[in-house]
Each structure stands twice: as C-alpha cells, then as structure tokens.
mmCIF file with all atom_site columns, C-alpha atoms in Angstrom:
data_model
loop_
_atom_site.group_PDB
_atom_site.id
_atom_site.type_symbol
_atom_site.label_atom_id
_atom_site.label_alt_id
_atom_site.label_comp_id
_atom_site.label_asym_id
_atom_site.label_entity_id
_atom_site.label_seq_id
_atom_site.pdbx_PDB_ins_code
_atom_site.Cartn_x
_atom_site.Cartn_y
_atom_site.Cartn_z
_atom_site.occupancy
_atom_site.B_iso_or_equiv
_atom_site.pdbx_formal_charge
_atom_site.auth_seq_id
_atom_site.auth_comp_id
_atom_site.auth_asym_id
_atom_site.auth_atom_id
_atom_site.pdbx_PDB_model_num
ATOM 1   C CA . MET W 1 1   ? 124.882 93.085  -45.281 1.00 0.00 ? 1   MET W CA 1
ATOM 2   C CA . THR W 1 2   ? 125.348 89.679  -43.680 1.00 0.00 ? 2   THR W CA 1
ATOM 3   C CA . PHE W 1 3   ? 125.741 86.493  -45.687 1.00 0.00 ? 3   PHE W CA 1
ATOM 4   C CA . ASP W 1 4   ? 122.291 85.320  -44.574 1.00 0.00 ? 4   ASP W CA 1
ATOM 5   C CA . GLY W 1 5   ? 120.861 88.666  -45.688 1.00 0.00 ? 5   GLY W CA 1
ATOM 6   C CA . PHE W 1 6   ? 122.607 88.280  -49.026 1.00 0.00 ? 6   PHE W CA 1
ATOM 7   C CA . LYS W 1 7   ? 121.113 84.806  -49.536 1.00 0.00 ? 7   LYS W CA 1
ATOM 8   C CA . THR W 1 8   ? 117.649 86.063  -48.622 1.00 0.00 ? 8   THR W CA 1
ATOM 9   C CA . LEU W 1 9   ? 117.846 88.923  -51.123 1.00 0.00 ? 9   LEU W CA 1
ATOM 10  C CA . LEU W 1 10  ? 119.292 86.624  -53.783 1.00 0.00 ? 10  LEU W CA 1
ATOM 11  C CA . LYS W 1 11  ? 116.455 84.118  -53.408 1.00 0.00 ? 11  LYS W CA 1
ATOM 12  C CA . ALA W 1 12  ? 113.878 86.898  -53.423 1.00 0.00 ? 12  ALA W CA 1
ATOM 13  C CA . THR W 1 13  ? 115.370 88.387  -56.600 1.00 0.00 ? 13  THR W CA 1
ATOM 14  C CA . LEU W 1 14  ? 115.450 85.057  -58.415 1.00 0.00 ? 14  LEU W CA 1
ATOM 15  C CA . VAL W 1 15  ? 111.752 84.484  -57.662 1.00 0.00 ? 15  VAL W CA 1
ATOM 16  C CA . ASP W 1 16  ? 110.484 88.079  -57.842 1.00 0.00 ? 16  ASP W CA 1
ATOM 17  C CA . PRO W 1 17  ? 113.063 90.633  -59.095 1.00 0.00 ? 17  PRO W CA 1
ATOM 18  C CA . ARG W 1 18  ? 110.824 93.587  -58.225 1.00 0.00 ? 18  ARG W CA 1
ATOM 19  C CA . GLU W 1 19  ? 110.564 92.565  -54.562 1.00 0.00 ? 19  GLU W CA 1
ATOM 20  C CA . GLY W 1 20  ? 114.262 91.716  -54.472 1.00 0.00 ? 20  GLY W CA 1
ATOM 21  C CA . GLY W 1 21  ? 115.028 95.159  -55.862 1.00 0.00 ? 21  GLY W CA 1
ATOM 22  C CA . LYS W 1 22  ? 112.900 96.808  -53.205 1.00 0.00 ? 22  LYS W CA 1
ATOM 23  C CA . GLY W 1 23  ? 114.797 94.874  -50.544 1.00 0.00 ? 23  GLY W CA 1
ATOM 24  C CA . VAL W 1 24  ? 118.177 96.016  -51.857 1.00 0.00 ? 24  VAL W CA 1
ATOM 25  C CA . ILE W 1 25  ? 116.998 99.632  -52.155 1.00 0.00 ? 25  ILE W CA 1
ATOM 26  C CA . ALA W 1 26  ? 115.781 99.495  -48.538 1.00 0.00 ? 26  ALA W CA 1
ATOM 27  C CA . LEU W 1 27  ? 119.400 98.957  -47.418 1.00 0.00 ? 27  LEU W CA 1
ATOM 28  C CA . ASN W 1 28  ? 119.957 102.660 -48.268 1.00 0.00 ? 28  ASN W CA 1
ATOM 29  C CA . LEU W 1 29  ? 123.613 102.149 -49.205 1.00 0.00 ? 29  LEU W CA 1
ATOM 30  C CA . PRO W 1 30  ? 125.864 105.260 -49.457 1.00 0.00 ? 30  PRO W CA 1
ATOM 31  C CA . MET W 1 31  ? 126.302 106.792 -52.919 1.00 0.00 ? 31  MET W CA 1
ATOM 32  C CA . GLN W 1 32  ? 130.103 106.807 -52.773 1.00 0.00 ? 32  GLN W CA 1
ATOM 33  C CA . GLY W 1 33  ? 130.148 103.113 -51.970 1.00 0.00 ? 33  GLY W CA 1
ATOM 34  C CA . LEU W 1 34  ? 127.670 102.408 -54.753 1.00 0.00 ? 34  LEU W CA 1
ATOM 35  C CA . TRP W 1 35  ? 129.779 104.150 -57.411 1.00 0.00 ? 35  TRP W CA 1
ATOM 36  C CA . MET W 1 36  ? 132.821 102.203 -56.228 1.00 0.00 ? 36  MET W CA 1
ATOM 37  C CA . ALA W 1 37  ? 130.807 98.977  -56.343 1.00 0.00 ? 37  ALA W CA 1
ATOM 38  C CA . LEU W 1 38  ? 129.698 99.745  -59.908 1.00 0.00 ? 38  LEU W CA 1
ATOM 39  C CA . MET W 1 39  ? 133.316 100.172 -60.959 1.00 0.00 ? 39  MET W CA 1
ATOM 40  C CA . LEU W 1 40  ? 134.342 96.991  -59.122 1.00 0.00 ? 40  LEU W CA 1
ATOM 41  C CA . MET W 1 41  ? 131.614 94.927  -60.776 1.00 0.00 ? 41  MET W CA 1
ATOM 42  C CA . ALA W 1 42  ? 132.537 96.297  -64.204 1.00 0.00 ? 42  ALA W CA 1
ATOM 43  C CA . VAL W 1 43  ? 136.154 95.291  -63.644 1.00 0.00 ? 43  VAL W CA 1
ATOM 44  C CA . ILE W 1 44  ? 135.282 91.827  -62.312 1.00 0.00 ? 44  ILE W CA 1
ATOM 45  C CA . LEU W 1 45  ? 132.811 90.980  -65.082 1.00 0.00 ? 45  LEU W CA 1
ATOM 46  C CA . SER W 1 46  ? 135.086 92.390  -67.800 1.00 0.00 ? 46  SER W CA 1
ATOM 47  C CA . LEU W 1 47  ? 138.165 90.521  -66.611 1.00 0.00 ? 47  LEU W CA 1
ATOM 48  C CA . LEU W 1 48  ? 136.123 87.333  -66.249 1.00 0.00 ? 48  LEU W CA 1
ATOM 49  C CA . LEU W 1 49  ? 134.860 87.597  -69.826 1.00 0.00 ? 49  LEU W CA 1
ATOM 50  C CA . SER W 1 50  ? 138.325 88.519  -71.092 1.00 0.00 ? 50  SER W CA 1
ATOM 51  C CA . GLY W 1 51  ? 139.805 85.546  -69.271 1.00 0.00 ? 51  GLY W CA 1
ATOM 52  C CA . LEU W 1 52  ? 137.283 83.170  -70.839 1.00 0.00 ? 52  LEU W CA 1
ATOM 53  C CA . ILE W 1 53  ? 138.034 84.558  -74.307 1.00 0.00 ? 53  ILE W CA 1
ATOM 54  C CA . GLN W 1 54  ? 141.780 84.290  -73.702 1.00 0.00 ? 54  GLN W CA 1
ATOM 55  C CA . LEU W 1 55  ? 141.529 80.690  -72.537 1.00 0.00 ? 55  LEU W CA 1
ATOM 56  C CA . ALA W 1 56  ? 139.068 79.507  -75.180 1.00 0.00 ? 56  ALA W CA 1
ATOM 57  C CA . PRO W 1 57  ? 140.489 78.309  -78.516 1.00 0.00 ? 57  PRO W CA 1
ATOM 58  C CA . LEU W 1 58  ? 139.493 80.913  -81.086 1.00 0.00 ? 58  LEU W CA 1
ATOM 59  C CA . PRO W 1 59  ? 138.631 79.869  -84.640 1.00 0.00 ? 59  PRO W CA 1
ATOM 60  C CA . ASP W 1 60  ? 140.749 81.086  -87.556 1.00 0.00 ? 60  ASP W CA 1
ATOM 61  C CA . ASP W 1 61  ? 137.756 82.461  -89.439 1.00 0.00 ? 61  ASP W CA 1
ATOM 62  C CA . GLU W 1 62  ? 136.425 86.025  -89.548 1.00 0.00 ? 62  GLU W CA 1
ATOM 63  C CA . ALA W 1 63  ? 134.648 85.687  -86.191 1.00 0.00 ? 63  ALA W CA 1
ATOM 64  C CA . GLY W 1 64  ? 137.913 84.640  -84.558 1.00 0.00 ? 64  GLY W CA 1
ATOM 65  C CA . GLN W 1 65  ? 139.717 87.627  -86.049 1.00 0.00 ? 65  GLN W CA 1
ATOM 66  C CA . ILE W 1 66  ? 137.029 89.979  -84.740 1.00 0.00 ? 66  ILE W CA 1
ATOM 67  C CA . LEU W 1 67  ? 137.414 88.542  -81.245 1.00 0.00 ? 67  LEU W CA 1
ATOM 68  C CA . ARG W 1 68  ? 141.202 88.916  -81.407 1.00 0.00 ? 68  ARG W CA 1
ATOM 69  C CA . MET W 1 69  ? 140.842 92.570  -82.380 1.00 0.00 ? 69  MET W CA 1
ATOM 70  C CA . SER W 1 70  ? 138.292 93.327  -79.650 1.00 0.00 ? 70  SER W CA 1
ATOM 71  C CA . PRO W 1 71  ? 139.380 95.058  -76.403 1.00 0.00 ? 71  PRO W CA 1
ATOM 72  C CA . ALA W 1 72  ? 138.136 92.012  -74.488 1.00 0.00 ? 72  ALA W CA 1
ATOM 73  C CA . TYR W 1 73  ? 141.005 90.014  -76.042 1.00 0.00 ? 73  TYR W CA 1
ATOM 74  C CA . SER W 1 74  ? 143.709 92.576  -76.756 1.00 0.00 ? 74  SER W CA 1
ATOM 75  C CA . SER W 1 75  ? 143.247 95.000  -73.844 1.00 0.00 ? 75  SER W CA 1
ATOM 76  C CA . PRO W 1 76  ? 141.256 93.665  -70.860 1.00 0.00 ? 76  PRO W CA 1
ATOM 77  C CA . ILE W 1 77  ? 141.835 96.817  -68.801 1.00 0.00 ? 77  ILE W CA 1
ATOM 78  C CA . MET W 1 78  ? 140.512 99.043  -71.589 1.00 0.00 ? 78  MET W CA 1
ATOM 79  C CA . PHE W 1 79  ? 137.579 96.648  -71.958 1.00 0.00 ? 79  PHE W CA 1
ATOM 80  C CA . ALA W 1 80  ? 136.825 97.069  -68.242 1.00 0.00 ? 80  ALA W CA 1
ATOM 81  C CA . VAL W 1 81  ? 136.973 100.865 -68.533 1.00 0.00 ? 81  VAL W CA 1
ATOM 82  C CA . ILE W 1 82  ? 134.590 100.792 -71.524 1.00 0.00 ? 82  ILE W CA 1
ATOM 83  C CA . ASN W 1 83  ? 132.141 98.554  -69.677 1.00 0.00 ? 83  ASN W CA 1
ATOM 84  C CA . TRP W 1 84  ? 132.288 100.773 -66.599 1.00 0.00 ? 84  TRP W CA 1
ATOM 85  C CA . GLY W 1 85  ? 131.530 103.818 -68.748 1.00 0.00 ? 85  GLY W CA 1
ATOM 86  C CA . GLN W 1 86  ? 128.618 102.031 -70.387 1.00 0.00 ? 86  GLN W CA 1
ATOM 87  C CA . SER W 1 87  ? 127.287 101.012 -66.967 1.00 0.00 ? 87  SER W CA 1
ATOM 88  C CA . VAL W 1 88  ? 127.391 104.612 -65.727 1.00 0.00 ? 88  VAL W CA 1
ATOM 89  C CA . ILE W 1 89  ? 125.613 105.875 -68.855 1.00 0.00 ? 89  ILE W CA 1
ATOM 90  C CA . THR W 1 90  ? 122.992 103.127 -68.555 1.00 0.00 ? 90  THR W CA 1
ATOM 91  C CA . VAL W 1 91  ? 122.186 104.098 -64.962 1.00 0.00 ? 91  VAL W CA 1
ATOM 92  C CA . PHE W 1 92  ? 121.694 107.766 -65.871 1.00 0.00 ? 92  PHE W CA 1
ATOM 93  C CA . VAL W 1 93  ? 119.675 107.031 -69.027 1.00 0.00 ? 93  VAL W CA 1
ATOM 94  C CA . LEU W 1 94  ? 117.342 104.649 -67.175 1.00 0.00 ? 94  LEU W CA 1
ATOM 95  C CA . TYR W 1 95  ? 116.909 107.176 -64.363 1.00 0.00 ? 95  TYR W CA 1
ATOM 96  C CA . TRP W 1 96  ? 116.191 110.119 -66.677 1.00 0.00 ? 96  TRP W CA 1
ATOM 97  C CA . ILE W 1 97  ? 113.676 108.188 -68.782 1.00 0.00 ? 97  ILE W CA 1
ATOM 98  C CA . SER W 1 98  ? 111.908 106.827 -65.714 1.00 0.00 ? 98  SER W CA 1
ATOM 99  C CA . GLN W 1 99  ? 111.630 110.371 -64.357 1.00 0.00 ? 99  GLN W CA 1
ATOM 100 C CA . MET W 1 100 ? 110.155 111.588 -67.638 1.00 0.00 ? 100 MET W CA 1
ATOM 101 C CA . LEU W 1 101 ? 107.525 108.852 -67.377 1.00 0.00 ? 101 LEU W CA 1
ATOM 102 C CA . GLY W 1 102 ? 106.576 109.819 -63.840 1.00 0.00 ? 102 GLY W CA 1
ATOM 103 C CA . GLY W 1 103 ? 108.977 107.692 -61.827 1.00 0.00 ? 103 GLY W CA 1
ATOM 104 C CA . GLN W 1 104 ? 109.346 108.580 -58.146 1.00 0.00 ? 104 GLN W CA 1
ATOM 105 C CA . GLY W 1 105 ? 112.658 106.842 -57.488 1.00 0.00 ? 105 GLY W CA 1
ATOM 106 C CA . GLU W 1 106 ? 116.027 108.476 -56.857 1.00 0.00 ? 106 GLU W CA 1
ATOM 107 C CA . LEU W 1 107 ? 119.276 108.058 -58.769 1.00 0.00 ? 107 LEU W CA 1
ATOM 108 C CA . ARG W 1 108 ? 120.571 106.042 -55.802 1.00 0.00 ? 108 ARG W CA 1
ATOM 109 C CA . ASP W 1 109 ? 117.750 103.532 -56.313 1.00 0.00 ? 109 ASP W CA 1
ATOM 110 C CA . MET W 1 110 ? 118.531 102.968 -60.007 1.00 0.00 ? 110 MET W CA 1
ATOM 111 C CA . LEU W 1 111 ? 122.246 102.702 -59.264 1.00 0.00 ? 111 LEU W CA 1
ATOM 112 C CA . THR W 1 112 ? 121.556 100.190 -56.496 1.00 0.00 ? 112 THR W CA 1
ATOM 113 C CA . VAL W 1 113 ? 119.429 97.843  -58.591 1.00 0.00 ? 113 VAL W CA 1
ATOM 114 C CA . MET W 1 114 ? 121.836 97.943  -61.557 1.00 0.00 ? 114 MET W CA 1
ATOM 115 C CA . ILE W 1 115 ? 124.712 96.920  -59.314 1.00 0.00 ? 115 ILE W CA 1
ATOM 116 C CA . TRP W 1 116 ? 122.566 94.223  -57.740 1.00 0.00 ? 116 TRP W CA 1
ATOM 117 C CA . LEU W 1 117 ? 121.642 92.881  -61.193 1.00 0.00 ? 117 LEU W CA 1
ATOM 118 C CA . GLN W 1 118 ? 125.347 92.555  -62.001 1.00 0.00 ? 118 GLN W CA 1
ATOM 119 C CA . VAL W 1 119 ? 126.014 90.772  -58.690 1.00 0.00 ? 119 VAL W CA 1
ATOM 120 C CA . VAL W 1 120 ? 123.194 88.285  -59.254 1.00 0.00 ? 120 VAL W CA 1
ATOM 121 C CA . SER W 1 121 ? 124.310 87.783  -62.872 1.00 0.00 ? 121 SER W CA 1
ATOM 122 C CA . LEU W 1 122 ? 127.818 86.984  -61.654 1.00 0.00 ? 122 LEU W CA 1
ATOM 123 C CA . VAL W 1 123 ? 126.472 84.379  -59.220 1.00 0.00 ? 123 VAL W CA 1
ATOM 124 C CA . LEU W 1 124 ? 124.314 82.843  -61.951 1.00 0.00 ? 124 LEU W CA 1
ATOM 125 C CA . ALA W 1 125 ? 127.241 82.808  -64.400 1.00 0.00 ? 125 ALA W CA 1
ATOM 126 C CA . PHE W 1 126 ? 129.330 80.869  -61.889 1.00 0.00 ? 126 PHE W CA 1
ATOM 127 C CA . ALA W 1 127 ? 126.498 78.411  -61.226 1.00 0.00 ? 127 ALA W CA 1
ATOM 128 C CA . LEU W 1 128 ? 125.892 77.928  -64.964 1.00 0.00 ? 128 LEU W CA 1
ATOM 129 C CA . SER W 1 129 ? 129.589 77.278  -65.534 1.00 0.00 ? 129 SER W CA 1
ATOM 130 C CA . VAL W 1 130 ? 129.500 74.479  -62.978 1.00 0.00 ? 130 VAL W CA 1
ATOM 131 C CA . VAL W 1 131 ? 126.290 73.023  -64.465 1.00 0.00 ? 131 VAL W CA 1
ATOM 132 C CA . THR W 1 132 ? 127.725 73.180  -67.992 1.00 0.00 ? 132 THR W CA 1
ATOM 133 C CA . LEU W 1 133 ? 130.885 71.350  -66.895 1.00 0.00 ? 133 LEU W CA 1
ATOM 134 C CA . LEU W 1 134 ? 128.949 68.640  -65.073 1.00 0.00 ? 134 LEU W CA 1
ATOM 135 C CA . LEU W 1 135 ? 125.983 68.368  -67.453 1.00 0.00 ? 135 LEU W CA 1
ATOM 136 C CA . PRO W 1 136 ? 126.989 69.811  -70.831 1.00 0.00 ? 136 PRO W CA 1
ATOM 137 C CA . SER W 1 137 ? 123.910 68.360  -72.523 1.00 0.00 ? 137 SER W CA 1
ATOM 138 C CA . ILE W 1 138 ? 121.558 70.674  -70.614 1.00 0.00 ? 138 ILE W CA 1
ATOM 139 C CA . GLY W 1 139 ? 123.975 73.570  -70.100 1.00 0.00 ? 139 GLY W CA 1
ATOM 140 C CA . ALA W 1 140 ? 122.741 75.391  -73.211 1.00 0.00 ? 140 ALA W CA 1
ATOM 141 C CA . PHE W 1 141 ? 119.133 75.146  -72.012 1.00 0.00 ? 141 PHE W CA 1
ATOM 142 C CA . PHE W 1 142 ? 119.975 76.699  -68.664 1.00 0.00 ? 142 PHE W CA 1
ATOM 143 C CA . MET W 1 143 ? 121.953 79.460  -70.385 1.00 0.00 ? 143 MET W CA 1
ATOM 144 C CA . LEU W 1 144 ? 118.919 80.291  -72.534 1.00 0.00 ? 144 LEU W CA 1
ATOM 145 C CA . LEU W 1 145 ? 116.751 80.243  -69.431 1.00 0.00 ? 145 LEU W CA 1
ATOM 146 C CA . ALA W 1 146 ? 119.176 82.592  -67.661 1.00 0.00 ? 146 ALA W CA 1
ATOM 147 C CA . PHE W 1 147 ? 119.058 84.994  -70.628 1.00 0.00 ? 147 PHE W CA 1
ATOM 148 C CA . PHE W 1 148 ? 115.261 85.318  -70.463 1.00 0.00 ? 148 PHE W CA 1
ATOM 149 C CA . TRP W 1 149 ? 115.415 85.579  -66.680 1.00 0.00 ? 149 TRP W CA 1
ATOM 150 C CA . GLY W 1 150 ? 117.875 88.466  -67.094 1.00 0.00 ? 150 GLY W CA 1
ATOM 151 C CA . LEU W 1 151 ? 115.397 90.355  -69.292 1.00 0.00 ? 151 LEU W CA 1
ATOM 152 C CA . TRP W 1 152 ? 112.602 89.756  -66.798 1.00 0.00 ? 152 TRP W CA 1
ATOM 153 C CA . ALA W 1 153 ? 114.829 90.744  -63.878 1.00 0.00 ? 153 ALA W CA 1
ATOM 154 C CA . MET W 1 154 ? 115.911 93.944  -65.620 1.00 0.00 ? 154 MET W CA 1
ATOM 155 C CA . VAL W 1 155 ? 112.297 95.058  -66.020 1.00 0.00 ? 155 VAL W CA 1
ATOM 156 C CA . GLY W 1 156 ? 111.396 94.122  -62.439 1.00 0.00 ? 156 GLY W CA 1
ATOM 157 C CA . LEU W 1 157 ? 114.399 95.894  -60.937 1.00 0.00 ? 157 LEU W CA 1
ATOM 158 C CA . VAL W 1 158 ? 113.809 99.035  -63.008 1.00 0.00 ? 158 VAL W CA 1
ATOM 159 C CA . ASP W 1 159 ? 110.204 98.984  -61.834 1.00 0.00 ? 159 ASP W CA 1
ATOM 160 C CA . ALA W 1 160 ? 111.353 98.780  -58.218 1.00 0.00 ? 160 ALA W CA 1
ATOM 161 C CA . ALA W 1 161 ? 113.827 101.636 -58.680 1.00 0.00 ? 161 ALA W CA 1
ATOM 162 C CA . SER W 1 162 ? 111.272 103.835 -60.463 1.00 0.00 ? 162 SER W CA 1
ATOM 163 C CA . GLY W 1 163 ? 108.422 103.190 -58.061 1.00 0.00 ? 163 GLY W CA 1
ATOM 164 C CA . PHE W 1 164 ? 105.952 102.510 -60.861 1.00 0.00 ? 164 PHE W CA 1
ATOM 165 C CA . ASP W 1 165 ? 104.420 99.235  -59.644 1.00 0.00 ? 165 ASP W CA 1
ATOM 166 C CA . ASN W 1 166 ? 103.742 98.752  -63.335 1.00 0.00 ? 166 ASN W CA 1
ATOM 167 C CA . LEU W 1 167 ? 105.911 96.273  -65.229 1.00 0.00 ? 167 LEU W CA 1
ATOM 168 C CA . PHE W 1 168 ? 104.645 97.474  -68.606 1.00 0.00 ? 168 PHE W CA 1
ATOM 169 C CA . LYS W 1 169 ? 105.803 101.010 -67.886 1.00 0.00 ? 169 LYS W CA 1
ATOM 170 C CA . ALA W 1 170 ? 109.154 99.676  -66.625 1.00 0.00 ? 170 ALA W CA 1
ATOM 171 C CA . PHE W 1 171 ? 109.471 97.646  -69.826 1.00 0.00 ? 171 PHE W CA 1
ATOM 172 C CA . GLY W 1 172 ? 108.900 100.862 -71.777 1.00 0.00 ? 172 GLY W CA 1
ATOM 173 C CA . VAL W 1 173 ? 111.716 102.534 -69.831 1.00 0.00 ? 173 VAL W CA 1
ATOM 174 C CA . CYS W 1 174 ? 114.091 99.666  -70.648 1.00 0.00 ? 174 CYS W CA 1
ATOM 175 C CA . LEU W 1 175 ? 113.097 99.687  -74.314 1.00 0.00 ? 175 LEU W CA 1
ATOM 176 C CA . ALA W 1 176 ? 113.499 103.469 -74.607 1.00 0.00 ? 176 ALA W CA 1
ATOM 177 C CA . ALA W 1 177 ? 116.855 103.326 -72.812 1.00 0.00 ? 177 ALA W CA 1
ATOM 178 C CA . LEU W 1 178 ? 118.066 100.640 -75.219 1.00 0.00 ? 178 LEU W CA 1
ATOM 179 C CA . LEU W 1 179 ? 116.996 102.775 -78.180 1.00 0.00 ? 179 LEU W CA 1
ATOM 180 C CA . VAL W 1 180 ? 118.683 105.907 -76.795 1.00 0.00 ? 180 VAL W CA 1
ATOM 181 C CA . PHE W 1 181 ? 121.841 103.996 -75.942 1.00 0.00 ? 181 PHE W CA 1
ATOM 182 C CA . THR W 1 182 ? 121.991 102.356 -79.386 1.00 0.00 ? 182 THR W CA 1
ATOM 183 C CA . ILE W 1 183 ? 121.507 105.663 -81.221 1.00 0.00 ? 183 ILE W CA 1
ATOM 184 C CA . GLY W 1 184 ? 124.061 107.374 -78.982 1.00 0.00 ? 184 GLY W CA 1
ATOM 185 C CA . MET W 1 185 ? 126.683 104.673 -79.520 1.00 0.00 ? 185 MET W CA 1
ATOM 186 C CA . THR W 1 186 ? 126.038 104.710 -83.279 1.00 0.00 ? 186 THR W CA 1
ATOM 187 C CA . LEU W 1 187 ? 126.535 108.481 -83.439 1.00 0.00 ? 187 LEU W CA 1
ATOM 188 C CA . PHE W 1 188 ? 129.608 108.265 -81.232 1.00 0.00 ? 188 PHE W CA 1
ATOM 189 C CA . SER W 1 189 ? 131.130 105.520 -83.385 1.00 0.00 ? 189 SER W CA 1
ATOM 190 C CA . GLY W 1 190 ? 130.376 107.576 -86.516 1.00 0.00 ? 190 GLY W CA 1
ATOM 191 C CA . VAL W 1 191 ? 132.130 110.642 -85.091 1.00 0.00 ? 191 VAL W CA 1
ATOM 192 C CA . ILE W 1 192 ? 135.155 108.613 -84.016 1.00 0.00 ? 192 ILE W CA 1
ATOM 193 C CA . GLY W 1 193 ? 135.283 106.907 -87.412 1.00 0.00 ? 193 GLY W CA 1
ATOM 194 C CA . GLY W 1 194 ? 135.023 110.246 -89.201 1.00 0.00 ? 194 GLY W CA 1
ATOM 195 C CA . LEU W 1 195 ? 137.808 111.757 -87.119 1.00 0.00 ? 195 LEU W CA 1
ATOM 196 C CA . ALA W 1 196 ? 139.994 108.720 -87.749 1.00 0.00 ? 196 ALA W CA 1
ATOM 197 C CA . ALA W 1 197 ? 139.323 108.856 -91.496 1.00 0.00 ? 197 ALA W CA 1
ATOM 198 C CA . GLY W 1 198 ? 140.098 112.572 -91.533 1.00 0.00 ? 198 GLY W CA 1
ATOM 199 C CA . GLY W 1 199 ? 143.357 111.979 -89.714 1.00 0.00 ? 199 GLY W CA 1
ATOM 200 C CA . VAL W 1 200 ? 144.390 109.326 -92.208 1.00 0.00 ? 200 VAL W CA 1
ATOM 201 C CA . GLY W 1 201 ? 143.423 111.574 -95.140 1.00 0.00 ? 201 GLY W CA 1
ATOM 202 C CA . ASN W 1 202 ? 145.499 114.448 -93.806 1.00 0.00 ? 202 ASN W CA 1
ATOM 203 C CA . ALA W 1 203 ? 148.533 112.259 -93.161 1.00 0.00 ? 203 ALA W CA 1
#
C-alpha cells in the first residue's frame, strides 16, 4: 500500500467506515502478514498506553494504587501480550457470531478490519494528543467525539467484514461479541481466582 493509498483509505474510513473497510478488505493481504500486523499493533498500542501511564503523575488514592498494580504500569510487555491475546479472541468471536447470523465474510476479512481499526485509532490518538496540547479547552470534546466515532466505526467495519450490508445486524454482532467476551473473561477470572485461593489455602 502506498502512502497516497493509505490516506485515501483513512479518509474513506473516517467518513464511512463500512466503505473504508471494504477498501481495506479488497487489498487481499496475506494471512501471515495480517497475524503479524495484529501482534505489532497490540505491542505498539500497549506500550504507548503504558508509557503514558508511566509518565503521568499518579494520584495516591485507591485509583492510583490500582493503576500501579496493573500490568500496564508494572509489566508493559505482559500488558502487550494480554492485549494481543484479547485481540485474537475478539477477531474469532466476531467472526463466529457473524457466521451464525448469516455473514458471508471470511476470517481474513474480520482480521483485516480489526487491524485497520487499530491503525486508524492510533492515528486519531496521535492527532488528539496534538490537539489537546495546543487547545486543552476543547481536547475533552474531541476525545468524546472520537469515542463515539470508534463505536460507529466498529459497527461499520464489522458490517463490511461480514457482508451484511445491514448496520443493525452488525451492531447485534458487536453487542453479542461483547457479551460473550465479558462472560468469558468473568469465568476465566473466577477460575484463576479460585486456583489462587486454593493454592494459598494449601500452603
């Protein structure tokens, strides 16, 4: 992809995420390269967030203690691995649910649009950082705007990857995936907590 092609797809995605997603899918990128790109984006975004947390002055209250105990602060590499794992699971969950609802897309398509969403989010995060530094009074407004755009973009990109041409159905896929992911993480955390408690009890 050339730089001009990148700018064209970026503009298209910002205005119409579904059409932008279709454009990225049409590139037909190789699966091996896509999996590597997913890992790279997870590492970049995780280290960026960890760096911001490390540099920012943390409060001494309970919220500050929670941040200090989080992998994002104490172990950036582990944080990146966790985020990469969550990204992989998200791709598969979205793909499986879309297939159950009649989606015609391939796993490659869902993987492609999820990576592209992360790339666009990274570009927007950089732009928002500059805006916030130059115009702090309106920085919060643009951050809120970017949050709602991210939700809209997620639905549009999932729709493009699933081949629905129906944003309501794509929204249902995203909602179901969030529910499945939340339940799965809750169960996983419960099992880990139970094992840890059992280990302490047996010590």
